[in-house]
Protein backbone atom coordinates (compact mmCIF):
# COMPACT_ATOMS: atom_id res chain seq x y z
CA UNK A 1 0.00 0.00 0.00
CA UNK A 2 2.83 2.40 0.80
CA UNK A 3 4.37 1.73 -2.62
CA UNK A 4 1.13 2.72 -4.37
CA UNK A 5 0.89 5.87 -2.25
CA UNK A 6 4.48 6.80 -3.11
CA UNK A 7 3.95 6.23 -6.83
CA UNK A 8 0.68 8.17 -6.76
CA UNK A 9 2.40 11.07 -5.01
CA UNK A 10 5.16 11.06 -7.63
CA UNK A 11 2.64 11.05 -10.47
CA UNK A 12 0.72 13.87 -8.81
CA UNK A 13 3.93 15.88 -8.43
CA UNK A 14 4.79 15.42 -12.13
CA UNK A 15 1.24 16.35 -13.17
CA UNK A 16 1.31 19.43 -10.94
CA UNK A 17 4.66 20.49 -12.33
CA UNK A 18 3.31 20.16 -15.88
CA UNK A 19 0.22 22.19 -15.04
CA UNK A 20 2.42 24.86 -13.45
CA UNK A 21 4.54 25.11 -16.60
CA UNK A 22 1.39 25.39 -18.75
CA UNK A 23 0.01 28.08 -16.45
CA UNK A 24 3.25 30.05 -16.66
CA UNK A 25 3.13 29.89 -20.45
CA UNK A 26 -0.37 31.39 -20.71
CA UNK A 27 -0.50 34.78 -22.50
CA UNK A 28 -1.91 36.62 -19.48
CA UNK A 29 1.01 35.47 -17.30
CA UNK A 30 3.78 36.55 -19.65
CA UNK A 31 5.91 39.58 -19.04
CA UNK A 32 5.30 42.25 -21.66
CA UNK A 33 8.48 43.27 -23.43
CA UNK A 34 9.34 46.50 -25.17
CA UNK A 35 7.94 45.29 -28.50
CA UNK A 36 4.56 44.49 -26.92
CA UNK A 37 4.38 47.96 -25.31
CA UNK A 38 5.32 49.81 -28.50
CA UNK A 39 3.17 47.72 -30.88
CA UNK A 40 -0.17 49.54 -30.23
CA UNK A 41 1.41 52.81 -31.42
CA UNK A 42 2.66 51.26 -34.67
CA UNK A 43 -0.49 49.57 -35.94
CA UNK A 44 -1.28 52.39 -38.37
CA UNK A 45 1.95 51.88 -40.32
CA UNK A 46 1.54 50.20 -43.74
CA UNK A 47 2.40 46.53 -43.96
CA UNK A 48 5.59 45.74 -45.89
CA UNK A 49 5.37 43.97 -49.23
CA UNK A 50 5.51 40.19 -49.19
CA UNK A 51 7.98 40.38 -52.09
CA UNK A 52 10.61 41.52 -49.61
CA UNK A 53 10.27 38.41 -47.46
CA UNK A 54 12.94 35.74 -47.30
CA UNK A 55 10.68 32.83 -48.18
CA UNK A 56 7.29 31.23 -47.63
CA UNK A 57 5.64 31.83 -44.29
CA UNK A 58 4.70 28.98 -42.02
CA UNK A 59 2.31 30.77 -39.71
CA UNK A 60 1.30 27.82 -37.51
CA UNK A 61 4.85 26.69 -36.85
CA UNK A 62 6.04 30.26 -36.31
CA UNK A 63 3.34 30.82 -33.68
CA UNK A 64 4.30 27.65 -31.84
CA UNK A 65 8.02 28.44 -31.99
CA UNK A 66 7.38 31.96 -30.73
CA UNK A 67 5.91 30.69 -27.42
CA UNK A 68 8.19 31.95 -24.61
CA UNK A 69 8.33 28.54 -22.91
CA UNK A 70 9.44 26.88 -26.15
CA UNK A 71 12.07 29.55 -26.68
CA UNK A 72 13.41 29.10 -23.15
CA UNK A 73 13.63 25.34 -23.64
CA UNK A 74 15.36 25.93 -27.00
CA UNK A 75 17.95 28.13 -25.30
CA UNK A 76 18.51 25.40 -22.71
CA UNK A 77 18.93 22.75 -25.41
CA UNK A 78 21.42 24.96 -27.24
CA UNK A 79 23.34 25.52 -24.01
CA UNK A 80 23.53 21.77 -23.35
CA UNK A 81 24.12 20.44 -26.88
CA UNK A 82 25.96 23.31 -28.56
CA UNK A 83 27.12 22.86 -32.14
CA UNK A 84 25.53 26.01 -33.57
CA UNK A 85 28.10 26.17 -36.38
CA UNK A 86 27.32 22.60 -37.46
CA UNK A 87 23.58 23.26 -37.41
CA UNK A 88 24.01 26.43 -39.46
CA UNK A 89 26.18 24.61 -41.99
CA UNK A 90 23.67 21.76 -42.37
CA UNK A 91 20.80 24.23 -42.77
CA UNK A 92 22.68 25.92 -45.61
CA UNK A 93 23.41 22.54 -47.18
CA UNK A 94 19.71 21.64 -46.90
CA UNK A 95 18.69 24.89 -48.61
CA UNK A 96 17.18 26.51 -45.50
CA UNK A 97 17.87 29.88 -43.96
CA UNK A 98 20.57 29.62 -41.24
CA UNK A 99 18.42 30.06 -38.13
CA UNK A 100 19.77 28.03 -35.21
CA UNK A 101 17.21 29.32 -32.68
CA UNK A 102 14.29 28.22 -34.81
CA UNK A 103 15.83 24.79 -35.35
CA UNK A 104 16.37 24.36 -31.61
CA UNK A 105 12.72 25.30 -31.02
CA UNK A 106 11.60 22.75 -33.59
CA UNK A 107 13.91 20.25 -31.93
CA UNK A 108 12.22 20.94 -28.58
CA UNK A 109 8.81 20.33 -30.19
CA UNK A 110 10.06 17.00 -31.56
CA UNK A 111 11.36 16.14 -28.10
CA UNK A 112 8.04 17.02 -26.46
CA UNK A 113 6.15 14.87 -28.97
CA UNK A 114 8.53 11.98 -28.31
CA UNK A 115 8.18 12.43 -24.55
CA UNK A 116 4.38 12.51 -24.77
CA UNK A 117 4.32 9.35 -26.89
CA UNK A 118 6.72 7.51 -24.58
CA UNK A 119 4.84 8.69 -21.49
CA UNK A 120 1.56 7.48 -22.99
CA UNK A 121 3.04 4.04 -23.65
CA UNK A 122 4.57 3.94 -20.17
CA UNK A 123 1.30 4.98 -18.52
CA UNK A 124 -0.58 2.34 -20.51
CA UNK A 125 1.93 -0.26 -19.33
CA UNK A 126 1.65 0.98 -15.74
CA UNK A 127 -2.13 0.69 -15.80
CA UNK A 128 -2.30 -2.70 -17.52
CA UNK A 129 0.78 -4.46 -16.10
CA UNK A 130 1.55 -2.50 -12.96
CA UNK A 131 4.84 -1.02 -14.19
CA UNK A 132 6.70 1.25 -11.78
CA UNK A 133 6.53 5.03 -12.09
CA UNK A 134 10.30 5.13 -12.39
CA UNK A 135 10.01 3.16 -15.65
CA UNK A 136 7.43 5.66 -16.92
CA UNK A 137 9.73 8.59 -16.12
CA UNK A 138 12.66 6.80 -17.71
CA UNK A 139 10.65 6.15 -20.87
CA UNK A 140 9.61 9.81 -20.95
CA UNK A 141 13.23 10.94 -20.79
CA UNK A 142 14.22 8.46 -23.49
CA UNK A 143 11.36 9.68 -25.70
CA UNK A 144 12.47 13.28 -25.28
CA UNK A 145 16.07 12.38 -26.15
CA UNK A 146 14.92 10.38 -29.18
CA UNK A 147 12.87 13.36 -30.36
CA UNK A 148 15.88 15.67 -30.10
CA UNK A 149 18.20 13.28 -31.94
CA UNK A 150 15.50 12.51 -34.52
CA UNK A 151 15.18 16.17 -35.50
CA UNK A 152 18.96 16.45 -35.80
CA UNK A 153 19.11 13.28 -37.90
CA UNK A 154 16.36 14.52 -40.23
CA UNK A 155 18.26 17.77 -40.82
CA UNK A 156 21.41 15.83 -41.73
CA UNK A 157 19.39 13.50 -43.97
CA UNK A 158 17.80 16.43 -45.82
CA UNK A 159 21.21 18.02 -46.34
CA UNK A 160 22.73 14.79 -47.66
CA UNK A 161 19.73 14.11 -49.92
CA UNK A 162 19.93 17.59 -51.43
CA UNK A 163 23.67 17.26 -52.01
CA UNK A 164 23.15 13.91 -53.76
CA UNK A 165 20.62 15.54 -56.09
CA UNK A 166 23.03 18.39 -56.79
CA UNK A 167 25.83 15.92 -57.50
CA UNK A 168 23.58 14.00 -59.92
CA UNK A 169 22.66 17.24 -61.73
CA UNK A 170 26.19 18.61 -61.84
CA UNK A 171 27.60 16.82 -64.96
CA UNK A 172 24.66 17.87 -67.13
CA UNK A 173 24.81 21.48 -65.92
CA UNK A 174 28.56 21.59 -66.50
CA UNK A 175 28.14 20.24 -70.06
CA UNK A 176 25.45 22.84 -70.79
CA UNK A 177 27.72 25.59 -69.48
CA UNK A 178 30.57 24.29 -71.64
CA UNK A 179 28.31 24.27 -74.73
CA UNK A 180 27.10 27.81 -74.01
CA UNK A 181 30.63 29.11 -73.47
CA UNK A 182 31.88 27.28 -76.57
CA UNK A 183 29.11 28.93 -78.59
CA UNK A 184 30.43 32.38 -77.69
CA UNK A 185 28.55 33.24 -74.48
CA UNK A 186 30.32 34.87 -71.58
CA UNK A 187 30.39 33.36 -68.10
CA UNK A 188 27.40 35.37 -66.86
CA UNK A 189 25.45 34.83 -70.08
CA UNK A 190 26.09 31.09 -69.97
CA UNK A 191 24.91 30.91 -66.36
CA UNK A 192 21.76 32.85 -67.24
CA UNK A 193 21.01 30.54 -70.18
CA UNK A 194 21.54 27.39 -68.14
CA UNK A 195 19.46 28.70 -65.24
CA UNK A 196 16.67 29.58 -67.64
CA UNK A 197 16.65 26.12 -69.22
CA UNK A 198 17.33 23.98 -66.13
CA UNK A 199 15.41 22.95 -63.06
CA UNK A 200 16.67 21.42 -59.84
CA UNK A 201 18.71 22.15 -56.75
CA UNK A 202 21.93 23.09 -58.54
CA UNK A 203 20.07 25.39 -60.93
CA UNK A 204 18.47 27.10 -57.93
CA UNK A 205 21.90 27.64 -56.36
CA UNK A 206 23.20 29.09 -59.64
CA UNK A 207 20.20 31.44 -59.76
CA UNK A 208 21.14 32.60 -56.27
CA UNK A 209 24.69 33.23 -57.47
CA UNK A 210 23.35 35.29 -60.37
CA UNK A 211 21.14 37.23 -57.98
CA UNK A 212 24.17 38.00 -55.80
CA UNK A 213 26.11 39.09 -58.90
CA UNK A 214 23.29 41.40 -59.99
CA UNK A 215 23.11 42.82 -56.45
CA UNK A 216 26.68 44.13 -56.74
CA UNK A 217 29.01 41.24 -55.98
CA UNK A 218 31.45 40.08 -58.63
CA UNK A 219 30.99 36.64 -60.18
CA UNK A 220 33.95 34.93 -58.42
CA UNK A 221 32.65 36.05 -55.01
CA UNK A 222 29.12 34.86 -55.84
CA UNK A 223 30.42 31.47 -56.96
CA UNK A 224 32.57 31.24 -53.84
CA UNK A 225 29.37 31.68 -51.83
CA UNK A 226 27.99 28.62 -53.65
CA UNK A 227 31.06 26.62 -52.64
CA UNK A 228 30.71 27.77 -49.02
CA UNK A 229 27.03 26.82 -48.83
CA UNK A 230 27.57 23.27 -50.06
CA UNK A 231 29.77 20.53 -48.68
CA UNK A 232 30.62 18.83 -51.97
CA UNK A 233 34.32 18.74 -52.91
CA UNK A 234 33.49 18.40 -56.62
CA UNK A 235 31.44 21.60 -56.58
CA UNK A 236 34.22 23.37 -54.72
CA UNK A 237 36.72 22.25 -57.38
CA UNK A 238 34.28 23.38 -60.07
CA UNK A 239 33.98 26.82 -58.49
CA UNK A 240 37.75 27.11 -58.11
CA UNK A 241 38.24 26.18 -61.76
CA UNK A 242 35.65 28.69 -62.98
CA UNK A 243 37.08 31.45 -60.77
CA UNK A 244 40.62 30.80 -62.03
CA UNK A 245 39.41 30.70 -65.64
CA UNK A 246 37.51 33.98 -65.27
CA UNK A 247 40.32 35.78 -63.47
CA UNK A 248 43.19 34.57 -65.70
CA UNK A 249 41.38 34.30 -69.02
CA UNK A 250 42.00 30.60 -69.60
CA UNK A 251 39.55 28.66 -71.85
CA UNK A 252 36.46 28.13 -69.71
CA UNK A 253 34.83 25.48 -71.91
CA UNK A 254 37.74 23.05 -71.49
CA UNK A 255 37.68 23.55 -67.73
CA UNK A 256 33.94 22.84 -67.56
CA UNK A 257 34.22 19.69 -69.71
CA UNK A 258 37.07 18.41 -67.56
CA UNK A 259 35.05 19.08 -64.39
CA UNK A 260 32.04 17.22 -65.79
CA UNK A 261 34.23 14.27 -66.76
CA UNK A 262 35.78 14.18 -63.29
CA UNK A 263 32.34 14.13 -61.64
CA UNK A 264 31.19 11.30 -63.91
CA UNK A 265 34.30 9.29 -63.05
CA UNK A 266 33.71 9.96 -59.35
CA UNK A 267 30.11 8.82 -59.66
CA UNK A 268 31.24 5.64 -61.43
CA UNK A 269 33.74 4.93 -58.66
CA UNK A 270 31.06 5.55 -56.03
CA UNK A 271 28.74 3.07 -57.76
CA UNK A 272 31.48 0.44 -57.86
CA UNK A 273 32.28 0.98 -54.17
CA UNK A 274 28.58 0.76 -53.27
CA UNK A 275 28.30 -2.46 -55.29
CA UNK A 276 31.29 -3.92 -53.44
CA UNK A 277 29.77 -3.04 -50.07
CA UNK A 278 26.43 -4.56 -51.07
CA UNK A 279 28.18 -7.72 -52.23
CA UNK A 280 29.86 -8.11 -48.85
CA UNK A 281 26.56 -7.41 -47.08
CA UNK A 282 24.87 -10.12 -49.17
CA UNK A 283 27.36 -12.67 -47.81
CA UNK A 284 25.84 -12.36 -44.32
CA UNK A 285 22.50 -14.09 -45.09
CA UNK A 286 24.26 -16.55 -47.39
CA UNK A 287 26.78 -17.65 -44.74
CA UNK A 288 24.57 -17.50 -41.66
CA UNK A 289 21.16 -18.51 -43.09
CA UNK A 290 21.24 -20.25 -46.48
CA UNK A 291 24.43 -22.27 -46.01
CA UNK A 292 23.46 -23.77 -42.59
CA UNK A 293 20.03 -24.76 -43.93
CA UNK A 294 21.65 -26.38 -46.99
CA UNK A 295 24.08 -28.31 -44.81
CA UNK A 296 21.22 -29.38 -42.55
CA UNK A 297 19.20 -30.70 -45.49
CA UNK A 298 22.26 -32.57 -46.76
CA UNK A 299 23.31 -34.11 -43.44
CA UNK A 300 19.96 -34.83 -41.74
CA UNK A 301 18.83 -37.77 -43.96
CA UNK A 302 22.13 -39.59 -43.43
CA UNK A 303 22.02 -38.88 -39.72
CA UNK A 304 18.45 -40.22 -39.50
CA UNK A 305 19.44 -43.35 -41.40
CA UNK A 306 22.41 -43.87 -39.10
CA UNK A 307 20.17 -43.62 -36.04
CA UNK A 308 17.67 -46.02 -37.60
CA UNK A 309 20.45 -48.53 -38.29
CA UNK A 310 21.64 -48.37 -34.70
Short mmCIF file of C-alpha atoms in Angstrom, two decimals, residues 265-279:
data_model
loop_
_atom_site.label_atom_id
_atom_site.label_comp_id
_atom_site.label_asym_id
_atom_site.label_seq_id
_atom_site.Cartn_x
_atom_site.Cartn_y
_atom_site.Cartn_z
CA UNK A 265 34.30 9.29 -63.05
CA UNK A 266 33.71 9.96 -59.35
CA UNK A 267 30.11 8.82 -59.66
CA UNK A 268 31.24 5.64 -61.43
CA UNK A 269 33.74 4.93 -58.66
CA UNK A 270 31.06 5.55 -56.03
CA UNK A 271 28.74 3.07 -57.76
CA UNK A 272 31.48 0.44 -57.86
CA UNK A 273 32.28 0.98 -54.17
CA UNK A 274 28.58 0.76 -53.27
CA UNK A 275 28.30 -2.46 -55.29
CA UNK A 276 31.29 -3.92 -53.44
CA UNK A 277 29.77 -3.04 -50.07
CA UNK A 278 26.43 -4.56 -51.07
CA UNK A 279 28.18 -7.72 -52.23
#
